[in-house]
mmCIF file of C-alpha atoms and ligand atoms in Angstrom:
data_model
loop_
_atom_site.group_PDB
_atom_site.id
_atom_site.type_symbol
_atom_site.label_atom_id
_atom_site.label_comp_id
_atom_site.label_asym_id
_atom_site.label_seq_id
_atom_site.Cartn_x
_atom_site.Cartn_y
_atom_site.Cartn_z
ATOM 1 C CA UNK A 10 0.032 0.049 -0.088
ATOM 2 C CA UNK A 11 1.449 3.425 -0.960
ATOM 3 C CA UNK A 12 2.595 5.652 1.914
ATOM 4 C CA UNK A 13 -0.124 7.392 3.831
ATOM 5 C CA UNK A 14 -2.995 5.905 1.866
ATOM 6 C CA UNK A 15 -5.736 3.780 3.513
ATOM 7 C CA UNK A 16 -8.402 1.952 1.595
ATOM 8 C CA UNK A 17 -12.061 1.388 2.384
ATOM 9 C CA UNK A 18 -14.826 -0.337 0.671
ATOM 10 C CA UNK A 19 -16.645 2.955 -0.200
ATOM 11 C CA UNK A 20 -13.804 4.604 -2.175
ATOM 12 C CA UNK A 21 -10.369 6.022 -1.651
ATOM 13 C CA UNK A 22 -9.766 8.113 1.485
ATOM 14 C CA UNK A 23 -6.442 9.790 2.367
ATOM 15 C CA UNK A 24 -4.976 11.526 5.298
ATOM 16 C CA UNK A 25 -1.380 12.863 4.966
ATOM 17 C CA UNK A 26 0.994 11.064 7.304
ATOM 18 C CA UNK A 27 4.275 10.152 5.638
ATOM 19 C CA UNK A 28 6.091 10.166 2.190
ATOM 20 C CA UNK A 29 6.217 13.189 0.001
ATOM 21 C CA UNK A 30 3.767 15.956 0.562
ATOM 22 C CA UNK A 31 2.258 18.113 -2.169
ATOM 23 C CA UNK A 32 2.630 21.957 -1.946
ATOM 24 C CA UNK A 33 0.319 24.385 -3.787
ATOM 25 C CA UNK A 34 2.639 27.002 -4.904
ATOM 26 C CA UNK A 35 1.128 28.888 -7.920
ATOM 27 C CA UNK A 36 -1.991 29.486 -9.810
ATOM 28 C CA UNK A 37 -3.252 31.161 -12.882
ATOM 29 C CA UNK A 38 -6.474 31.573 -15.119
ATOM 30 C CA UNK A 39 -7.600 32.455 -18.528
ATOM 31 C CA UNK A 40 -11.152 33.436 -19.447
ATOM 32 C CA UNK A 41 -12.636 34.149 -22.863
ATOM 33 C CA UNK A 42 -13.191 37.785 -23.684
ATOM 34 C CA UNK A 43 -16.919 37.802 -24.368
ATOM 35 C CA UNK A 44 -19.227 38.001 -21.431
ATOM 36 C CA UNK A 45 -22.880 37.351 -21.953
ATOM 37 C CA UNK A 46 -25.334 38.780 -19.174
ATOM 38 C CA UNK A 47 -28.491 37.265 -18.197
ATOM 39 C CA UNK A 48 -30.295 40.222 -20.072
ATOM 40 C CA UNK A 49 -28.335 39.310 -23.154
ATOM 41 C CA UNK A 50 -29.393 35.666 -22.823
ATOM 42 C CA UNK A 51 -33.013 36.652 -22.594
ATOM 43 C CA UNK A 52 -32.922 37.860 -26.137
ATOM 44 C CA UNK A 53 -32.166 34.236 -27.198
ATOM 45 C CA UNK A 54 -34.351 32.031 -24.869
ATOM 46 C CA UNK A 55 -37.360 32.906 -22.621
ATOM 47 C CA UNK A 56 -35.751 33.734 -19.455
ATOM 48 C CA UNK A 57 -35.019 36.755 -17.224
ATOM 49 C CA UNK A 58 -32.228 38.168 -15.098
ATOM 50 C CA UNK A 59 -34.461 37.880 -12.034
ATOM 51 C CA UNK A 60 -35.136 34.120 -12.649
ATOM 52 C CA UNK A 61 -31.681 33.131 -13.242
ATOM 53 C CA UNK A 62 -30.130 35.393 -10.440
ATOM 54 C CA UNK A 63 -32.626 34.238 -7.844
ATOM 55 C CA UNK A 64 -32.427 30.464 -8.700
ATOM 56 C CA UNK A 65 -28.692 30.277 -9.257
ATOM 57 C CA UNK A 66 -26.803 33.540 -8.317
ATOM 58 C CA UNK A 67 -25.459 33.779 -11.762
ATOM 59 C CA UNK A 68 -25.282 37.136 -13.544
ATOM 60 C CA UNK A 69 -23.148 36.460 -16.508
ATOM 61 C CA UNK A 70 -20.812 33.943 -18.126
ATOM 62 C CA UNK A 71 -17.930 33.920 -20.520
ATOM 63 C CA UNK A 72 -18.208 32.378 -24.003
ATOM 64 C CA UNK A 73 -15.235 31.396 -26.224
ATOM 65 C CA UNK A 74 -14.755 33.090 -29.429
ATOM 66 C CA UNK A 75 -13.221 31.349 -32.448
ATOM 67 C CA UNK A 76 -9.673 32.265 -31.569
ATOM 68 C CA UNK A 77 -10.031 30.814 -28.063
ATOM 69 C CA UNK A 78 -10.249 27.002 -28.261
ATOM 70 C CA UNK A 79 -9.734 25.037 -25.048
ATOM 71 C CA UNK A 80 -5.966 24.525 -25.883
ATOM 72 C CA UNK A 81 -5.503 28.405 -25.995
ATOM 73 C CA UNK A 82 -7.392 28.982 -22.729
ATOM 74 C CA UNK A 83 -5.656 26.095 -20.869
ATOM 75 C CA UNK A 84 -2.335 27.071 -22.020
ATOM 76 C CA UNK A 85 -2.773 30.681 -20.912
ATOM 77 C CA UNK A 86 -3.774 29.460 -17.542
ATOM 78 C CA UNK A 87 -0.968 27.219 -17.347
ATOM 79 C CA UNK A 88 1.486 29.819 -18.261
ATOM 80 C CA UNK A 89 0.028 32.225 -15.563
ATOM 81 C CA UNK A 90 0.456 29.477 -12.977
ATOM 82 C CA UNK A 91 3.988 28.856 -14.080
ATOM 83 C CA UNK A 92 4.886 32.573 -13.716
ATOM 84 C CA UNK A 93 3.194 32.679 -10.369
ATOM 85 C CA UNK A 94 5.068 29.769 -9.052
ATOM 86 C CA UNK A 95 8.359 31.108 -10.543
ATOM 87 C CA UNK A 96 8.876 28.008 -12.591
ATOM 88 C CA UNK A 97 10.348 27.348 -16.170
ATOM 89 C CA UNK A 98 8.208 25.254 -18.304
ATOM 90 C CA UNK A 99 11.136 22.824 -18.670
ATOM 91 C CA UNK A 100 10.876 22.083 -14.901
ATOM 92 C CA UNK A 101 7.316 20.490 -15.181
ATOM 93 C CA UNK A 102 7.173 16.679 -14.873
ATOM 94 C CA UNK A 103 3.416 16.168 -15.379
ATOM 95 C CA UNK A 104 0.457 18.129 -16.920
ATOM 96 C CA UNK A 105 -3.004 16.927 -15.946
ATOM 97 C CA UNK A 106 -5.856 18.499 -17.921
ATOM 98 C CA UNK A 107 -9.259 17.865 -16.383
ATOM 99 C CA UNK A 108 -11.789 18.636 -19.090
ATOM 100 C CA UNK A 109 -15.038 17.225 -20.488
ATOM 101 C CA UNK A 110 -14.812 19.405 -23.540
ATOM 102 C CA UNK A 111 -11.465 18.550 -25.157
ATOM 103 C CA UNK A 112 -10.217 20.091 -28.559
ATOM 104 C CA UNK A 113 -9.137 16.488 -29.404
ATOM 105 C CA UNK A 114 -10.673 13.391 -27.835
ATOM 106 C CA UNK A 115 -7.363 11.718 -28.118
ATOM 107 C CA UNK A 116 -6.155 14.276 -25.704
ATOM 108 C CA UNK A 117 -5.800 17.978 -25.440
ATOM 109 C CA UNK A 118 -3.095 18.109 -22.648
ATOM 110 C CA UNK A 119 -0.267 17.230 -25.105
ATOM 111 C CA UNK A 120 -1.329 20.242 -27.151
ATOM 112 C CA UNK A 121 -1.023 22.447 -23.916
ATOM 113 C CA UNK A 122 2.342 20.742 -23.133
ATOM 114 C CA UNK A 123 3.568 21.787 -26.662
ATOM 115 C CA UNK A 124 2.126 25.213 -26.493
ATOM 116 C CA UNK A 125 3.761 26.196 -23.218
ATOM 117 C CA UNK A 126 7.017 24.419 -24.046
ATOM 118 C CA UNK A 127 7.015 21.886 -21.238
ATOM 119 C CA UNK A 128 8.789 19.292 -23.387
ATOM 120 C CA UNK A 129 9.760 17.242 -20.445
ATOM 121 C CA UNK A 130 6.278 16.653 -19.042
ATOM 122 C CA UNK A 131 4.005 13.905 -19.642
ATOM 123 C CA UNK A 132 0.602 15.239 -20.343
ATOM 124 C CA UNK A 133 -2.897 13.684 -20.375
ATOM 125 C CA UNK A 134 -6.448 14.455 -19.894
ATOM 126 C CA UNK A 135 -8.744 13.421 -17.100
ATOM 127 C CA UNK A 136 -12.497 13.547 -17.443
ATOM 128 C CA UNK A 137 -14.702 13.617 -14.286
ATOM 129 C CA UNK A 138 -17.108 16.665 -15.289
ATOM 130 C CA UNK A 139 -17.340 19.187 -12.357
ATOM 131 C CA UNK A 140 -15.268 16.884 -10.120
ATOM 132 C CA UNK A 141 -12.499 16.709 -12.644
ATOM 133 C CA UNK A 142 -10.094 19.406 -11.103
ATOM 134 C CA UNK A 143 -10.451 17.989 -7.696
ATOM 135 C CA UNK A 144 -9.972 14.418 -8.986
ATOM 136 C CA UNK A 145 -6.924 15.685 -11.020
ATOM 137 C CA UNK A 146 -5.364 17.384 -8.033
ATOM 138 C CA UNK A 147 -5.643 14.266 -6.027
ATOM 139 C CA UNK A 148 -4.112 12.323 -8.856
ATOM 140 C CA UNK A 149 -1.245 14.703 -9.145
ATOM 141 C CA UNK A 150 -0.857 14.238 -5.357
ATOM 142 C CA UNK A 151 -0.353 10.416 -5.785
ATOM 143 C CA UNK A 152 2.455 10.728 -8.313
ATOM 144 C CA UNK A 153 4.040 13.338 -6.040
ATOM 145 C CA UNK A 154 3.594 11.054 -2.998
ATOM 146 C CA UNK A 155 5.176 8.127 -4.786
ATOM 147 C CA UNK A 156 8.226 10.269 -5.709
ATOM 148 C CA UNK A 157 7.613 9.731 -9.526
ATOM 149 C CA UNK A 158 6.812 13.401 -10.118
ATOM 150 C CA UNK A 159 8.359 16.509 -8.563
ATOM 151 C CA UNK A 160 6.455 19.347 -10.180
ATOM 152 C CA UNK A 161 2.949 19.224 -11.859
ATOM 153 C CA UNK A 162 0.644 21.532 -13.390
ATOM 154 C CA UNK A 163 -3.090 20.632 -12.647
ATOM 155 C CA UNK A 164 -5.475 22.532 -15.054
ATOM 156 C CA UNK A 165 -9.290 22.670 -15.165
ATOM 157 C CA UNK A 166 -10.717 23.865 -18.406
ATOM 158 C CA UNK A 167 -13.947 23.507 -20.043
ATOM 159 C CA UNK A 168 -16.099 25.011 -22.775
ATOM 160 C CA UNK A 169 -19.455 23.616 -22.164
ATOM 161 C CA UNK A 170 -20.867 26.426 -24.413
ATOM 162 C CA UNK A 171 -20.078 23.914 -27.084
ATOM 163 C CA UNK A 172 -22.350 21.362 -25.641
ATOM 164 C CA UNK A 173 -25.380 23.083 -24.408
ATOM 165 C CA UNK A 174 -28.612 23.407 -26.294
ATOM 166 C CA UNK A 175 -28.949 26.985 -26.610
ATOM 167 C CA UNK A 176 -32.577 26.701 -26.902
ATOM 168 C CA UNK A 177 -32.947 24.865 -23.627
ATOM 169 C CA UNK A 178 -33.474 27.432 -20.943
ATOM 170 C CA UNK A 179 -33.185 24.896 -18.240
ATOM 171 C CA UNK A 180 -29.527 24.247 -18.857
ATOM 172 C CA UNK A 181 -28.111 27.078 -21.235
ATOM 173 C CA UNK A 182 -28.280 29.713 -18.527
ATOM 174 C CA UNK A 183 -25.987 27.831 -16.069
ATOM 175 C CA UNK A 184 -22.726 27.181 -17.901
ATOM 176 C CA UNK A 185 -19.923 29.401 -18.912
ATOM 177 C CA UNK A 186 -16.388 28.880 -20.366
ATOM 178 C CA UNK A 187 -12.915 29.181 -18.526
ATOM 179 C CA UNK A 188 -9.616 27.556 -17.594
ATOM 180 C CA UNK A 189 -7.470 27.807 -14.600
ATOM 181 C CA UNK A 190 -4.348 25.883 -13.305
ATOM 182 C CA UNK A 191 -2.457 25.205 -10.018
ATOM 183 C CA UNK A 192 1.212 24.526 -9.850
ATOM 184 C CA UNK A 193 2.011 21.900 -7.314
ATOM 185 C CA UNK A 194 5.387 20.477 -6.184
ATOM 186 C CA UNK A 195 6.874 17.911 -3.891
ATOM 187 C CA UNK A 196 7.527 19.062 -0.378
ATOM 188 C CA UNK A 197 8.188 17.443 3.097
ATOM 189 C CA UNK A 198 5.143 15.552 4.373
ATOM 190 C CA UNK A 199 4.554 17.839 7.264
ATOM 191 C CA UNK A 200 4.275 20.750 4.909
ATOM 192 C CA UNK A 201 1.845 19.243 2.480
ATOM 193 C CA UNK A 202 -1.049 21.142 0.987
ATOM 194 C CA UNK A 203 -3.158 18.087 0.459
ATOM 195 C CA UNK A 204 -3.989 17.093 3.992
ATOM 196 C CA UNK A 205 -6.747 14.659 3.139
ATOM 197 C CA UNK A 206 -9.354 13.655 0.474
ATOM 198 C CA UNK A 207 -12.307 11.509 -0.224
ATOM 199 C CA UNK A 208 -13.724 10.720 -3.618
ATOM 200 C CA UNK A 209 -16.949 8.919 -4.677
ATOM 201 C CA UNK A 210 -18.706 7.903 -8.025
ATOM 202 C CA UNK A 211 -22.184 6.666 -8.514
ATOM 203 C CA UNK A 212 -22.912 5.557 -12.022
ATOM 204 C CA UNK A 213 -26.309 4.395 -11.092
ATOM 205 C CA UNK A 214 -27.262 8.037 -11.093
ATOM 206 C CA UNK A 215 -25.534 8.751 -14.411
ATOM 207 C CA UNK A 216 -28.691 9.668 -16.165
ATOM 208 C CA UNK A 217 -29.300 12.824 -13.917
ATOM 209 C CA UNK A 218 -26.545 14.755 -15.953
ATOM 210 C CA UNK A 219 -25.213 13.630 -19.244
ATOM 211 C CA UNK A 220 -23.254 14.601 -22.373
ATOM 212 C CA UNK A 221 -23.576 11.436 -24.085
ATOM 213 C CA UNK A 222 -22.676 10.006 -27.436
ATOM 214 C CA UNK A 223 -25.394 10.656 -29.952
ATOM 215 C CA UNK A 224 -27.310 7.844 -31.602
ATOM 216 C CA UNK A 225 -26.439 8.693 -35.383
ATOM 217 C CA UNK A 226 -25.304 5.794 -37.437
ATOM 218 C CA UNK A 227 -23.880 5.807 -40.766
ATOM 219 C CA UNK A 228 -24.840 2.856 -43.240
ATOM 220 C CA UNK A 229 -21.747 0.972 -43.852
ATOM 221 C CA UNK A 230 -22.124 -2.493 -45.618
ATOM 222 C CA UNK A 231 -25.413 -4.382 -45.960
ATOM 223 C CA UNK A 232 -27.094 -4.317 -42.625
ATOM 224 C CA UNK A 233 -24.038 -3.107 -40.936
ATOM 225 C CA UNK A 234 -23.770 0.516 -39.841
ATOM 226 C CA UNK A 235 -21.227 2.450 -37.819
ATOM 227 C CA UNK A 236 -21.878 4.874 -35.006
ATOM 228 C CA UNK A 237 -21.096 8.405 -36.135
ATOM 229 C CA UNK A 238 -19.010 10.410 -33.653
ATOM 230 C CA UNK A 239 -20.684 13.338 -31.929
ATOM 231 C CA UNK A 240 -22.476 14.033 -28.733
ATOM 232 C CA UNK A 241 -26.063 15.082 -27.748
ATOM 233 C CA UNK A 242 -26.358 18.289 -25.978
ATOM 234 C CA UNK A 243 -26.102 18.424 -22.070
ATOM 235 C CA UNK A 244 -29.074 16.764 -20.504
ATOM 236 C CA UNK A 245 -29.867 17.525 -16.860
ATOM 237 C CA UNK A 246 -32.472 16.636 -14.299
ATOM 238 C CA UNK A 247 -31.813 19.985 -12.419
ATOM 239 C CA UNK A 248 -33.756 19.111 -9.351
ATOM 240 C CA UNK A 249 -32.098 15.624 -8.900
ATOM 241 C CA UNK A 250 -28.766 17.199 -9.411
ATOM 242 C CA UNK A 251 -29.585 19.854 -6.685
ATOM 243 C CA UNK A 252 -30.801 17.264 -4.210
ATOM 244 C CA UNK A 253 -27.719 15.241 -4.869
ATOM 245 C CA UNK A 254 -25.401 18.155 -4.306
ATOM 246 C CA UNK A 255 -27.191 19.375 -1.138
ATOM 247 C CA UNK A 256 -27.124 15.939 0.353
ATOM 248 C CA UNK A 257 -23.717 14.505 -0.734
ATOM 249 C CA UNK A 258 -21.505 17.579 -0.577
ATOM 250 C CA UNK A 259 -22.051 18.348 3.231
ATOM 251 C CA UNK A 260 -21.770 14.684 4.098
ATOM 252 C CA UNK A 261 -18.490 14.117 2.276
ATOM 253 C CA UNK A 262 -17.057 17.389 3.766
ATOM 254 C CA UNK A 263 -18.114 16.233 7.167
ATOM 255 C CA UNK A 264 -16.457 12.892 6.584
ATOM 256 C CA UNK A 265 -13.235 14.603 5.483
ATOM 257 C CA UNK A 266 -13.107 16.933 8.545
ATOM 258 C CA UNK A 267 -13.754 13.964 10.789
ATOM 259 C CA UNK A 268 -10.985 11.817 8.943
ATOM 260 C CA UNK A 269 -8.435 14.619 9.303
ATOM 261 C CA UNK A 270 -9.416 15.706 12.789
ATOM 262 C CA UNK A 271 -10.310 19.256 11.644
ATOM 263 C CA UNK A 272 -13.058 21.350 13.088
ATOM 264 C CA UNK A 273 -15.056 23.575 10.673
ATOM 265 C CA UNK A 274 -13.825 26.733 12.791
ATOM 266 C CA UNK A 275 -10.450 25.939 11.791
ATOM 267 C CA UNK A 276 -11.107 26.464 8.129
ATOM 268 C CA UNK A 277 -10.282 29.749 6.658
ATOM 269 C CA UNK A 278 -12.252 29.041 3.351
ATOM 270 C CA UNK A 279 -14.975 26.831 1.719
ATOM 271 C CA UNK A 280 -13.802 26.389 -1.827
ATOM 272 C CA UNK A 281 -16.669 24.576 -3.455
ATOM 273 C CA UNK A 282 -17.494 23.884 -7.158
ATOM 274 C CA UNK A 283 -19.489 26.975 -8.265
ATOM 275 C CA UNK A 284 -22.765 25.496 -9.765
ATOM 276 C CA UNK A 285 -25.324 27.309 -7.919
ATOM 277 C CA UNK A 286 -25.391 29.849 -5.017
ATOM 278 C CA UNK A 287 -28.106 28.090 -3.318
ATOM 279 C CA UNK A 288 -26.056 24.917 -3.107
ATOM 280 C CA UNK A 289 -23.144 26.969 -1.624
ATOM 281 C CA UNK A 290 -25.428 28.565 0.745
ATOM 282 C CA UNK A 291 -26.838 25.225 1.838
ATOM 283 C CA UNK A 292 -23.410 23.709 2.492
ATOM 284 C CA UNK A 293 -22.143 26.803 4.348
ATOM 285 C CA UNK A 294 -25.109 26.617 6.553
ATOM 286 C CA UNK A 295 -24.424 22.979 7.491
ATOM 287 C CA UNK A 296 -20.955 24.000 8.844
ATOM 288 C CA UNK A 297 -22.044 27.341 10.152
ATOM 289 C CA UNK A 298 -19.578 28.967 7.933
ATOM 290 C CA UNK A 299 -19.993 32.675 7.578
ATOM 291 C CA UNK A 300 -20.934 34.038 4.195
ATOM 292 C CA UNK A 301 -17.808 35.836 3.830
ATOM 293 C CA UNK A 302 -15.727 32.660 4.140
ATOM 294 C CA UNK A 303 -17.633 30.905 1.323
ATOM 295 C CA UNK A 304 -15.702 31.716 -1.906
ATOM 296 C CA UNK A 305 -18.137 32.554 -4.786
ATOM 297 C CA UNK A 306 -17.758 34.080 -8.147
ATOM 298 C CA UNK A 307 -20.739 32.595 -9.753
ATOM 299 C CA UNK A 308 -22.287 35.955 -10.489
ATOM 300 C CA UNK A 309 -19.534 36.750 -12.973
ATOM 301 C CA UNK A 310 -18.692 33.304 -14.689
ATOM 302 C CA UNK A 311 -21.442 30.768 -13.984
ATOM 303 C CA UNK A 312 -20.568 27.202 -13.995
ATOM 304 C CA UNK A 313 -17.325 26.563 -15.801
ATOM 305 C CA UNK A 314 -17.379 22.871 -14.841
ATOM 306 C CA UNK A 315 -13.868 21.536 -14.215
ATOM 307 C CA UNK A 316 -12.466 25.156 -14.133
ATOM 308 C CA UNK A 317 -14.481 26.605 -11.288
ATOM 309 C CA UNK A 318 -12.365 25.599 -8.304
ATOM 310 C CA UNK A 319 -9.052 26.662 -9.606
ATOM 311 C CA UNK A 320 -10.667 29.865 -11.164
ATOM 312 C CA UNK A 321 -12.215 30.763 -7.690
ATOM 313 C CA UNK A 322 -8.895 29.954 -5.900
ATOM 314 C CA UNK A 323 -6.759 32.048 -8.353
ATOM 315 C CA UNK A 324 -9.087 34.967 -8.033
ATOM 316 C CA UNK A 325 -9.058 34.744 -4.090
ATOM 317 C CA UNK A 326 -5.171 34.309 -4.104
ATOM 318 C CA UNK A 327 -4.669 37.212 -6.454
ATOM 319 C CA UNK A 328 -6.959 39.644 -4.488
ATOM 320 C CA UNK A 329 -5.376 38.593 -1.213
ATOM 321 C CA UNK A 330 -8.221 36.742 0.437
ATOM 322 C CA UNK A 331 -6.476 33.497 0.386
ATOM 323 C CA UNK A 332 -3.046 33.738 2.003
ATOM 324 C CA UNK A 333 -0.119 31.429 2.545
ATOM 325 C CA UNK A 334 -0.903 29.057 5.297
ATOM 326 C CA UNK A 335 -4.748 29.232 4.872
ATOM 327 C CA UNK A 336 -6.790 26.134 5.236
ATOM 328 C CA UNK A 337 -9.415 25.418 2.630
ATOM 329 C CA UNK A 338 -12.127 22.771 2.421
ATOM 330 C CA UNK A 339 -12.824 22.006 -1.187
ATOM 331 C CA UNK A 340 -15.529 19.949 -2.818
ATOM 332 C CA UNK A 341 -16.142 19.232 -6.465
ATOM 333 C CA UNK A 342 -19.431 17.466 -7.601
ATOM 334 C CA UNK A 343 -21.272 16.856 -10.703
ATOM 335 C CA UNK A 344 -21.865 14.332 -13.658
ATOM 336 C CA UNK A 345 -20.937 10.779 -13.332
ATOM 337 C CA UNK A 346 -22.347 11.283 -10.692
ATOM 338 C CA UNK A 347 -19.048 12.020 -9.097
ATOM 339 C CA UNK A 348 -18.114 13.890 -6.005
ATOM 340 C CA UNK A 349 -15.228 14.541 -3.844
ATOM 341 C CA UNK A 350 -13.640 16.756 -1.148
ATOM 342 C CA UNK A 351 -10.084 17.759 -0.179
ATOM 343 C CA UNK A 352 -8.548 19.608 2.632
ATOM 344 C CA UNK A 353 -5.944 21.948 1.305
ATOM 345 C CA UNK A 354 -3.465 24.369 2.608
ATOM 346 C CA UNK A 355 -2.282 27.043 0.227
ATOM 347 C CA UNK A 356 1.517 27.570 0.248
ATOM 348 C CA UNK A 357 1.891 30.128 -2.633
ATOM 349 C CA UNK A 358 5.126 30.959 -4.414
ATOM 350 C CA UNK A 359 8.394 30.458 -2.386
ATOM 351 C CA UNK A 360 8.631 34.319 -2.031
ATOM 352 C CA UNK A 361 5.359 34.481 -0.183
ATOM 353 C CA UNK A 362 6.097 31.708 2.375
HETATM 354 N N1 LIG B 417 -35.856 30.922 -17.151
HETATM 355 C C1 LIG B 417 -37.163 31.015 -16.851
HETATM 356 N N2 LIG B 417 -37.856 29.884 -16.419
HETATM 357 C C2 LIG B 417 -37.203 28.673 -16.355
HETATM 358 C C3 LIG B 417 -35.757 28.509 -16.621
HETATM 359 C C4 LIG B 417 -35.226 29.696 -17.037
HETATM 360 N N3 LIG B 417 -33.850 29.748 -17.523
HETATM 361 N N4 LIG B 417 -35.461 27.468 -16.477
HETATM 362 C C5 LIG B 417 -36.547 26.639 -16.141
HETATM 363 N N5 LIG B 417 -37.652 27.564 -15.965
HETATM 364 C C6 LIG B 417 -38.821 27.267 -15.599
HETATM 365 C C7 LIG B 417 -39.292 25.777 -15.878
HETATM 366 O O1 LIG B 417 -39.784 25.737 -17.298
HETATM 367 C C8 LIG B 417 -40.418 25.542 -14.955
HETATM 368 O O2 LIG B 417 -41.655 26.155 -15.316
HETATM 369 P P1 LIG B 417 -42.964 25.297 -15.277
HETATM 370 O O3 LIG B 417 -43.158 25.163 -13.686
HETATM 371 O O4 LIG B 417 -43.940 26.294 -15.921
HETATM 372 O O5 LIG B 417 -42.793 24.206 -15.934
HETATM 373 C C9 LIG B 417 -39.949 26.442 -13.696
HETATM 374 O O6 LIG B 417 -39.036 27.305 -14.233
HETATM 375 C C10 LIG B 417 -39.268 25.569 -12.594
HETATM 376 O O7 LIG B 417 -38.323 24.706 -13.223
HETATM 377 P P2 LIG B 417 -37.422 23.720 -12.287
HETATM 378 O O8 LIG B 417 -36.591 23.086 -13.394
HETATM 379 O O9 LIG B 417 -38.182 23.091 -11.349
HETATM 380 O O10 LIG B 417 -36.588 24.916 -11.734
HETATM 381 P P3 LIG B 417 -35.673 24.719 -10.321
HETATM 382 O O11 LIG B 417 -36.269 25.615 -9.304
HETATM 383 O O12 LIG B 417 -35.380 23.364 -10.023
HETATM 384 O O13 LIG B 417 -34.292 25.471 -10.723
HETATM 385 C C11 LIG B 417 -32.113 24.855 -11.519
HETATM 386 C C12 LIG B 417 -33.622 24.861 -11.885
HETATM 387 C C13 LIG B 417 -31.605 26.282 -11.267
HETATM 388 C C14 LIG B 417 -31.455 24.300 -12.779
HETATM 389 C C15 LIG B 417 -31.905 23.968 -10.251
HETATM 390 O O14 LIG B 417 -32.603 22.735 -10.349
HETATM 391 C C16 LIG B 417 -30.431 23.742 -10.077
HETATM 392 O O15 LIG B 417 -29.610 24.614 -9.792
HETATM 393 N N6 LIG B 417 -30.107 22.482 -10.040
HETATM 394 C C17 LIG B 417 -28.548 22.098 -9.933
HETATM 395 C C18 LIG B 417 -27.990 22.135 -11.326
HETATM 396 C C19 LIG B 417 -26.482 22.195 -11.346
HETATM 397 O O16 LIG B 417 -25.856 22.568 -10.421
HETATM 398 N N7 LIG B 417 -25.960 21.507 -12.274
HETATM 399 C C20 LIG B 417 -24.711 21.448 -12.428
HETATM 400 C C21 LIG B 417 -23.951 20.338 -11.795
HETATM 401 S S1 LIG B 417 -22.386 20.348 -12.215
HETATM 402 C C22 LIG B 417 -21.822 19.542 -13.463
HETATM 403 O O17 LIG B 417 -21.263 18.481 -13.335
HETATM 404 C C23 LIG B 417 -22.336 20.050 -14.739
#
């Protein structure tokens, strides 16, 4: 069994104890230039600023232009994180790109590797919808804990604007595009920034939220036909997803706190996947966290899927809210269904520590 890891029947749990730790030393983000407000959107579908804001907290979202494919946004975010950490691209060993909307289904991370000039890094995609960044961060933590990797870039990037049905007001108002990255590096176990995690999947509830292969088939030979590549737009049972989130997220966070021996009062910040302000409020209430300690930027960007957590972290680091040594409880949740939580300590770049 790898150092510091304990297994259970319900999924991987982790509490830092020995081996290498993983320090979070830099972050960066990149957003498309175009912003669409709720009022703008109401020209396209029958909706209103009041409906969207009161149900979700979302006021606007960014939508990628033609010159802003995922590779470009993810690469800009990665470069910003590199600069923040004070690293050269050549020092990166691993690039993990969490995304559900790749430019290339064979993998977009290698394009990012080439774009930023990190020629020594192995790069691959990881797909877990809105849990993707958290799952990728934990994955990077395992490579670092084993000693296989010293420096990694963990990127969350999505362009769900490609995959929403712009005539479906129940979903198109929720999502936006964006990318953000965190630079992580090996450190002494006692200085780790990944103090614990829990991860869960429940495929029996997959139908609640899908971006599934479409059914189109191409006649081939005689009775034989081949499936055509392509995906149906995002389909979501909003109420089921809402119920899932407000039940499972507080539960997994409570387990994480218990497992790591942490009291909610010790947390500096709640850093949750930004899906809906009502979900953030419900989770905060469960832990009696004051509103000002619950990070939220939904109003500006909506749900950017795998990008929300690092995007929020980058904003809060850069405006000085999150400081070196701060303790953050983070949770990602979404399609799969998948969800997870991690207890993080922000280190920041060496100069800040
Ligand atoms: N504008 C105006 N009216 C709307 C809109 C809209 N954009 N969308 C739905 N409505 C209408 C519906 O048609 C319905 O009208 P009806 O009663 O006449 O049929 C009414 O509003 C209520 O619809 P509900 O779907 O019941 O609305 P609800 O209160 O559940 O809110 C919402 C919908 C905001 C989507 C909520 O269910 C939610 O936030 N769910 C969680 C979604 C989420 O977080 N998804 C992302 C998960 S992360 C990931 O991995 C992608």
